[in-house]
Amino acid sequence: SQTIHQWPATLVQPVGSPLSLECTVEGTSNPNLYWYRQAAGRGLQLLFYSVGIGQISSEVPQNLSASRPQDRQFILSSKKLLLSDSGFYLCAWSGGAGTEAFFGQGTRLTVV
Amino acid sequence: AQSVTQLGSHVSVSEGALVLLRCNYSSSVPPYLFWYVQYPNQGLQLLLKYTSAATLVKGINGFEAEFKKSETSFHLTKPSAHMSDAAEYFCAVTSPGAAGNKLTFGGGTRVLVKP
């Protein structure tokens, strides 16, 4: 069966520090991969998605970047965090067209 | 372009009462529709999905939803609320041609269950 792992679960980082969140998927190949963010009291905002190794599409301009160095690995990064980067970050994967997305357990990021 | 509107950011129901969460979508092509549930500090869990088969879809935990093309709606219901149904619920849409099979989510509805 397929599983998705996302870590860390919680993270407190100072403003201006770098960020690296990692997500890995097991039990499937060539998944579509996604990074979403939930700000407090708001819905899910799609940040990035990837349809293959090295292929990254950005949905919104921001202080973050994403990379997919391996088929089932998706990384969210920042060189210098801002207070506004605080939120709940969710990684997800899906298969072909019309299939549902499966979500990781999320990372609560607090920038102080 | 796709969009989803969930009417009511908060819903309060009594235990044992009907749960009704509203979702309206906009899509230029036949959509695929989903309902997810999220418990505090957790990821999203799929409740049910519509992918152009039966219009009445049954999901987990006693939930069901009906696809109504004429009303562009996909409302979620449960006949009798349980305390464990307290959570946030998200409706989502994608379509056959969506790049990367991206899901577009509604703003969510937080459900409070009163004893």
mmCIF file of C-alpha atoms in Angstrom:
data_model
loop_
_atom_site.group_PDB
_atom_site.id
_atom_site.type_symbol
_atom_site.label_atom_id
_atom_site.label_comp_id
_atom_site.label_asym_id
_atom_site.label_seq_id
_atom_site.Cartn_x
_atom_site.Cartn_y
_atom_site.Cartn_z
ATOM 1 C CA SER A 1 0.000 0.000 0.000
ATOM 2 C CA GLN A 2 1.016 3.591 -0.497
ATOM 3 C CA THR A 3 2.210 5.786 2.333
ATOM 4 C CA ILE A 4 3.345 9.363 2.576
ATOM 5 C CA HIS A 5 5.779 10.647 5.153
ATOM 6 C CA GLN A 6 6.272 14.279 6.032
ATOM 7 C CA TRP A 7 8.598 15.737 8.627
ATOM 8 C CA PRO A 8 9.120 17.369 11.003
ATOM 9 C CA ALA A 9 5.695 17.603 12.639
ATOM 10 C CA THR A 10 6.433 20.930 14.276
ATOM 11 C CA LEU A 11 9.107 23.527 13.717
ATOM 12 C CA VAL A 12 9.899 26.886 15.292
ATOM 13 C CA GLN A 13 12.321 28.994 13.311
ATOM 14 C CA PRO A 14 13.592 32.567 13.673
ATOM 15 C CA VAL A 15 12.954 35.153 11.004
ATOM 16 C CA GLY A 16 15.693 35.073 8.382
ATOM 17 C CA SER A 17 16.634 31.442 8.952
ATOM 18 C CA PRO A 18 16.505 28.801 6.202
ATOM 19 C CA LEU A 19 13.829 26.132 5.863
ATOM 20 C CA SER A 20 13.757 22.619 4.518
ATOM 21 C CA LEU A 21 10.688 20.393 4.762
ATOM 22 C CA GLU A 22 10.816 16.933 3.280
ATOM 23 C CA CYS A 23 8.140 14.617 1.995
ATOM 24 C CA THR A 24 8.519 11.091 0.677
ATOM 25 C CA VAL A 25 6.022 8.688 -0.827
ATOM 26 C CA GLU A 26 6.261 4.893 -0.785
ATOM 27 C CA GLY A 27 4.437 2.224 -2.729
ATOM 28 C CA THR A 28 3.826 4.101 -5.969
ATOM 29 C CA SER A 29 5.850 5.429 -8.862
ATOM 30 C CA ASN A 30 5.754 8.719 -10.770
ATOM 31 C CA PRO A 31 3.179 10.343 -8.497
ATOM 32 C CA ASN A 32 1.997 13.911 -8.816
ATOM 33 C CA LEU A 33 3.302 15.727 -5.739
ATOM 34 C CA TYR A 34 1.972 18.840 -4.055
ATOM 35 C CA TRP A 35 2.784 21.326 -1.293
ATOM 36 C CA TYR A 36 -0.159 23.135 0.292
ATOM 37 C CA ARG A 37 -0.239 25.733 3.051
ATOM 38 C CA GLN A 38 -2.982 26.471 5.548
ATOM 39 C CA ALA A 39 -2.755 29.822 7.274
ATOM 40 C CA ALA A 40 -4.742 30.258 10.479
ATOM 41 C CA GLY A 41 -8.466 30.402 9.721
ATOM 42 C CA ARG A 42 -7.969 30.016 6.001
ATOM 43 C CA GLY A 43 -8.342 27.228 3.486
ATOM 44 C CA LEU A 44 -5.714 25.289 1.611
ATOM 45 C CA GLN A 45 -3.489 27.184 -0.768
ATOM 46 C CA LEU A 46 -1.589 25.195 -3.369
ATOM 47 C CA LEU A 47 2.022 26.359 -3.374
ATOM 48 C CA PHE A 48 3.771 23.970 -5.761
ATOM 49 C CA TYR A 49 3.101 20.835 -7.710
ATOM 50 C CA SER A 50 5.293 18.430 -9.621
ATOM 51 C CA VAL A 51 4.447 15.894 -12.300
ATOM 52 C CA GLY A 52 7.946 14.407 -12.498
ATOM 53 C CA ILE A 53 11.563 14.577 -11.358
ATOM 54 C CA GLY A 54 12.891 18.106 -11.666
ATOM 55 C CA GLN A 55 9.539 19.452 -12.868
ATOM 56 C CA ILE A 56 8.176 22.087 -10.513
ATOM 57 C CA SER A 57 5.238 24.413 -11.078
ATOM 58 C CA SER A 58 4.695 27.354 -8.770
ATOM 59 C CA GLU A 59 1.178 28.493 -8.114
ATOM 60 C CA VAL A 60 1.854 31.695 -6.227
ATOM 61 C CA PRO A 61 4.855 34.017 -6.037
ATOM 62 C CA GLN A 62 6.404 33.811 -2.618
ATOM 63 C CA ASN A 63 9.443 33.373 -0.472
ATOM 64 C CA LEU A 64 9.497 29.596 -0.937
ATOM 65 C CA SER A 65 10.831 27.131 -3.476
ATOM 66 C CA ALA A 66 10.369 23.425 -4.116
ATOM 67 C CA SER A 67 12.496 20.663 -5.566
ATOM 68 C CA ARG A 68 11.976 17.062 -6.583
ATOM 69 C CA PRO A 69 15.388 15.392 -6.650
ATOM 70 C CA GLN A 70 13.962 11.870 -6.775
ATOM 71 C CA ASP A 71 10.731 10.384 -8.069
ATOM 72 C CA ARG A 72 9.109 10.098 -4.659
ATOM 73 C CA GLN A 73 10.786 12.934 -2.784
ATOM 74 C CA PHE A 74 9.496 16.487 -2.604
ATOM 75 C CA ILE A 75 11.243 19.251 -0.689
ATOM 76 C CA LEU A 76 9.995 22.685 0.308
ATOM 77 C CA SER A 77 12.672 25.281 1.023
ATOM 78 C CA SER A 78 13.313 28.865 1.874
ATOM 79 C CA LYS A 79 16.571 30.769 2.126
ATOM 80 C CA LYS A 80 15.215 33.339 4.593
ATOM 81 C CA LEU A 81 11.960 32.854 6.434
ATOM 82 C CA LEU A 82 9.462 35.658 6.964
ATOM 83 C CA LEU A 83 6.865 35.936 9.715
ATOM 84 C CA SER A 84 4.200 35.487 7.060
ATOM 85 C CA ASP A 85 5.587 32.023 6.242
ATOM 86 C CA SER A 86 4.076 30.677 9.452
ATOM 87 C CA GLY A 87 1.361 28.109 8.864
ATOM 88 C CA PHE A 88 0.510 24.457 8.491
ATOM 89 C CA TYR A 89 2.230 22.865 5.508
ATOM 90 C CA LEU A 90 0.831 19.779 3.886
ATOM 91 C CA CYS A 91 2.428 17.490 1.360
ATOM 92 C CA ALA A 92 0.212 15.331 -0.843
ATOM 93 C CA TRP A 93 0.398 12.948 -3.779
ATOM 94 C CA SER A 94 -2.023 11.728 -6.403
ATOM 95 C CA GLY A 95 -2.048 9.297 -9.303
ATOM 96 C CA GLY A 96 -3.653 9.816 -12.687
ATOM 97 C CA ALA A 97 -6.374 12.192 -13.801
ATOM 98 C CA GLY A 98 -9.371 12.349 -11.511
ATOM 99 C CA THR A 99 -7.788 10.449 -8.682
ATOM 100 C CA GLU A 100 -7.864 11.695 -5.149
ATOM 101 C CA ALA A 101 -4.945 13.252 -3.335
ATOM 102 C CA PHE A 102 -3.448 11.594 -0.273
ATOM 103 C CA PHE A 103 -2.059 13.865 2.392
ATOM 104 C CA GLY A 104 0.770 13.704 4.870
ATOM 105 C CA GLN A 105 0.268 14.604 8.513
ATOM 106 C CA GLY A 106 1.501 18.143 8.050
ATOM 107 C CA THR A 107 4.183 20.391 9.525
ATOM 108 C CA ARG A 108 3.269 23.231 11.855
ATOM 109 C CA LEU A 109 5.786 26.004 11.128
ATOM 110 C CA THR A 110 6.026 28.979 13.446
ATOM 111 C CA VAL A 111 8.362 31.775 12.459
ATOM 112 C CA VAL A 112 9.341 33.950 15.421
ATOM 113 C CA ALA B 1 -10.714 27.644 -14.332
ATOM 114 C CA GLN B 2 -12.128 25.717 -11.416
ATOM 115 C CA SER B 3 -13.490 27.019 -8.154
ATOM 116 C CA VAL B 4 -15.314 25.745 -5.092
ATOM 117 C CA THR B 5 -17.544 27.627 -2.688
ATOM 118 C CA GLN B 6 -18.488 26.218 0.678
ATOM 119 C CA LEU B 7 -21.378 28.069 2.251
ATOM 120 C CA GLY B 8 -20.854 28.585 5.946
ATOM 121 C CA SER B 9 -17.420 28.574 7.492
ATOM 122 C CA HIS B 10 -18.891 27.213 10.748
ATOM 123 C CA VAL B 11 -21.796 24.848 11.349
ATOM 124 C CA SER B 12 -23.148 23.791 14.724
ATOM 125 C CA VAL B 13 -25.301 20.682 15.049
ATOM 126 C CA SER B 14 -26.688 18.693 17.934
ATOM 127 C CA GLU B 15 -25.613 15.125 18.444
ATOM 128 C CA GLY B 16 -28.028 12.907 16.526
ATOM 129 C CA ALA B 17 -29.152 15.687 14.185
ATOM 130 C CA LEU B 18 -28.663 15.894 10.438
ATOM 131 C CA VAL B 19 -25.352 17.219 9.188
ATOM 132 C CA LEU B 20 -25.567 19.197 5.933
ATOM 133 C CA LEU B 21 -22.503 20.871 4.459
ATOM 134 C CA ARG B 22 -22.913 22.811 1.242
ATOM 135 C CA CYS B 23 -20.535 22.843 -1.684
ATOM 136 C CA ASN B 24 -20.973 24.509 -5.057
ATOM 137 C CA TYR B 25 -18.412 24.222 -7.792
ATOM 138 C CA SER B 26 -17.529 25.900 -11.038
ATOM 139 C CA SER B 27 -15.908 23.953 -13.832
ATOM 140 C CA SER B 28 -15.946 24.310 -17.600
ATOM 141 C CA VAL B 29 -15.693 20.541 -18.050
ATOM 142 C CA PRO B 30 -17.262 17.606 -16.194
ATOM 143 C CA PRO B 31 -15.705 17.675 -12.751
ATOM 144 C CA TYR B 32 -14.347 15.190 -10.323
ATOM 145 C CA LEU B 33 -15.436 16.134 -6.810
ATOM 146 C CA PHE B 34 -14.166 15.195 -3.384
ATOM 147 C CA TRP B 35 -14.927 15.713 0.276
ATOM 148 C CA TYR B 36 -12.163 15.588 2.841
ATOM 149 C CA VAL B 37 -12.157 15.773 6.630
ATOM 150 C CA GLN B 38 -9.400 17.284 8.746
ATOM 151 C CA TYR B 39 -8.967 16.805 12.485
ATOM 152 C CA PRO B 40 -6.843 19.310 14.429
ATOM 153 C CA ASN B 41 -3.173 19.291 13.500
ATOM 154 C CA GLN B 42 -3.596 16.423 11.076
ATOM 155 C CA GLY B 43 -3.612 15.955 7.349
ATOM 156 C CA LEU B 44 -6.731 15.599 5.224
ATOM 157 C CA GLN B 45 -8.557 12.295 4.952
ATOM 158 C CA LEU B 46 -10.766 11.430 2.000
ATOM 159 C CA LEU B 47 -14.437 10.947 2.892
ATOM 160 C CA LEU B 48 -15.808 10.276 -0.573
ATOM 161 C CA LYS B 49 -15.401 11.102 -4.250
ATOM 162 C CA TYR B 50 -17.507 11.568 -7.374
ATOM 163 C CA THR B 51 -15.911 10.560 -10.659
ATOM 164 C CA SER B 52 -18.869 10.488 -13.083
ATOM 165 C CA ALA B 53 -20.391 7.200 -11.971
ATOM 166 C CA ALA B 54 -23.402 7.172 -9.609
ATOM 167 C CA THR B 55 -24.554 10.656 -8.622
ATOM 168 C CA LEU B 56 -25.206 9.595 -5.021
ATOM 169 C CA VAL B 57 -21.896 8.723 -3.466
ATOM 170 C CA LYS B 58 -21.476 6.958 -0.143
ATOM 171 C CA GLY B 59 -18.346 7.451 1.882
ATOM 172 C CA ILE B 60 -16.792 6.549 5.170
ATOM 173 C CA ASN B 61 -18.209 7.294 8.620
ATOM 174 C CA GLY B 62 -21.811 7.356 7.348
ATOM 175 C CA PHE B 63 -21.385 10.368 5.061
ATOM 176 C CA GLU B 64 -22.818 10.666 1.595
ATOM 177 C CA ALA B 65 -22.987 13.340 -1.089
ATOM 178 C CA GLU B 66 -25.107 13.898 -4.153
ATOM 179 C CA PHE B 67 -23.812 15.360 -7.391
ATOM 180 C CA LYS B 68 -26.371 17.693 -8.971
ATOM 181 C CA LYS B 69 -25.155 18.997 -12.290
ATOM 182 C CA SER B 70 -28.094 21.383 -12.771
ATOM 183 C CA GLU B 71 -27.305 23.045 -9.451
ATOM 184 C CA THR B 72 -23.510 22.662 -9.723
ATOM 185 C CA SER B 73 -23.612 21.292 -6.205
ATOM 186 C CA PHE B 74 -22.083 18.451 -4.232
ATOM 187 C CA HIS B 75 -23.507 18.771 -0.738
ATOM 188 C CA LEU B 76 -22.357 16.449 2.031
ATOM 189 C CA THR B 77 -24.816 14.901 4.476
ATOM 190 C CA LYS B 78 -24.936 12.558 7.422
ATOM 191 C CA PRO B 79 -28.279 11.583 8.934
ATOM 192 C CA SER B 80 -27.157 11.549 12.547
ATOM 193 C CA ALA B 81 -24.208 13.529 13.899
ATOM 194 C CA HIS B 82 -21.772 11.966 16.304
ATOM 195 C CA MET B 83 -19.393 13.773 18.617
ATOM 196 C CA SER B 84 -16.502 12.345 16.604
ATOM 197 C CA ASP B 85 -17.739 14.253 13.527
ATOM 198 C CA ALA B 86 -16.426 17.503 14.985
ATOM 199 C CA ALA B 87 -13.758 18.517 12.488
ATOM 200 C CA GLU B 88 -13.183 20.706 9.460
ATOM 201 C CA TYR B 89 -14.523 19.582 6.109
ATOM 202 C CA PHE B 90 -13.242 20.553 2.689
ATOM 203 C CA CYS B 91 -14.838 20.176 -0.709
ATOM 204 C CA ALA B 92 -12.483 19.954 -3.685
ATOM 205 C CA VAL B 93 -12.707 19.783 -7.482
ATOM 206 C CA THR B 94 -10.483 18.715 -10.303
ATOM 207 C CA SER B 95 -11.131 17.869 -13.945
ATOM 208 C CA PRO B 96 -9.773 15.468 -16.554
ATOM 209 C CA GLY B 97 -7.585 18.126 -18.132
ATOM 210 C CA ALA B 98 -6.309 19.775 -14.990
ATOM 211 C CA ALA B 99 -2.544 20.172 -15.129
ATOM 212 C CA GLY B 100 -0.930 17.873 -12.606
ATOM 213 C CA ASN B 101 -4.390 16.671 -11.499
ATOM 214 C CA LYS B 102 -4.484 19.679 -9.175
ATOM 215 C CA LEU B 103 -7.279 19.868 -6.665
ATOM 216 C CA THR B 104 -8.930 23.215 -5.978
ATOM 217 C CA PHE B 105 -10.303 23.414 -2.449
ATOM 218 C CA GLY B 106 -13.117 25.356 -0.887
ATOM 219 C CA GLY B 107 -12.510 27.458 2.189
ATOM 220 C CA GLY B 108 -13.638 24.707 4.552
ATOM 221 C CA THR B 109 -16.488 24.314 7.025
ATOM 222 C CA ARG B 110 -15.786 23.715 10.668
ATOM 223 C CA VAL B 111 -18.378 21.478 12.331
ATOM 224 C CA LEU B 112 -19.165 21.723 16.014
ATOM 225 C CA VAL B 113 -21.261 18.935 17.545
ATOM 226 C CA LYS B 114 -23.203 19.803 20.686
ATOM 227 C CA PRO B 115 -24.112 17.055 23.147
#
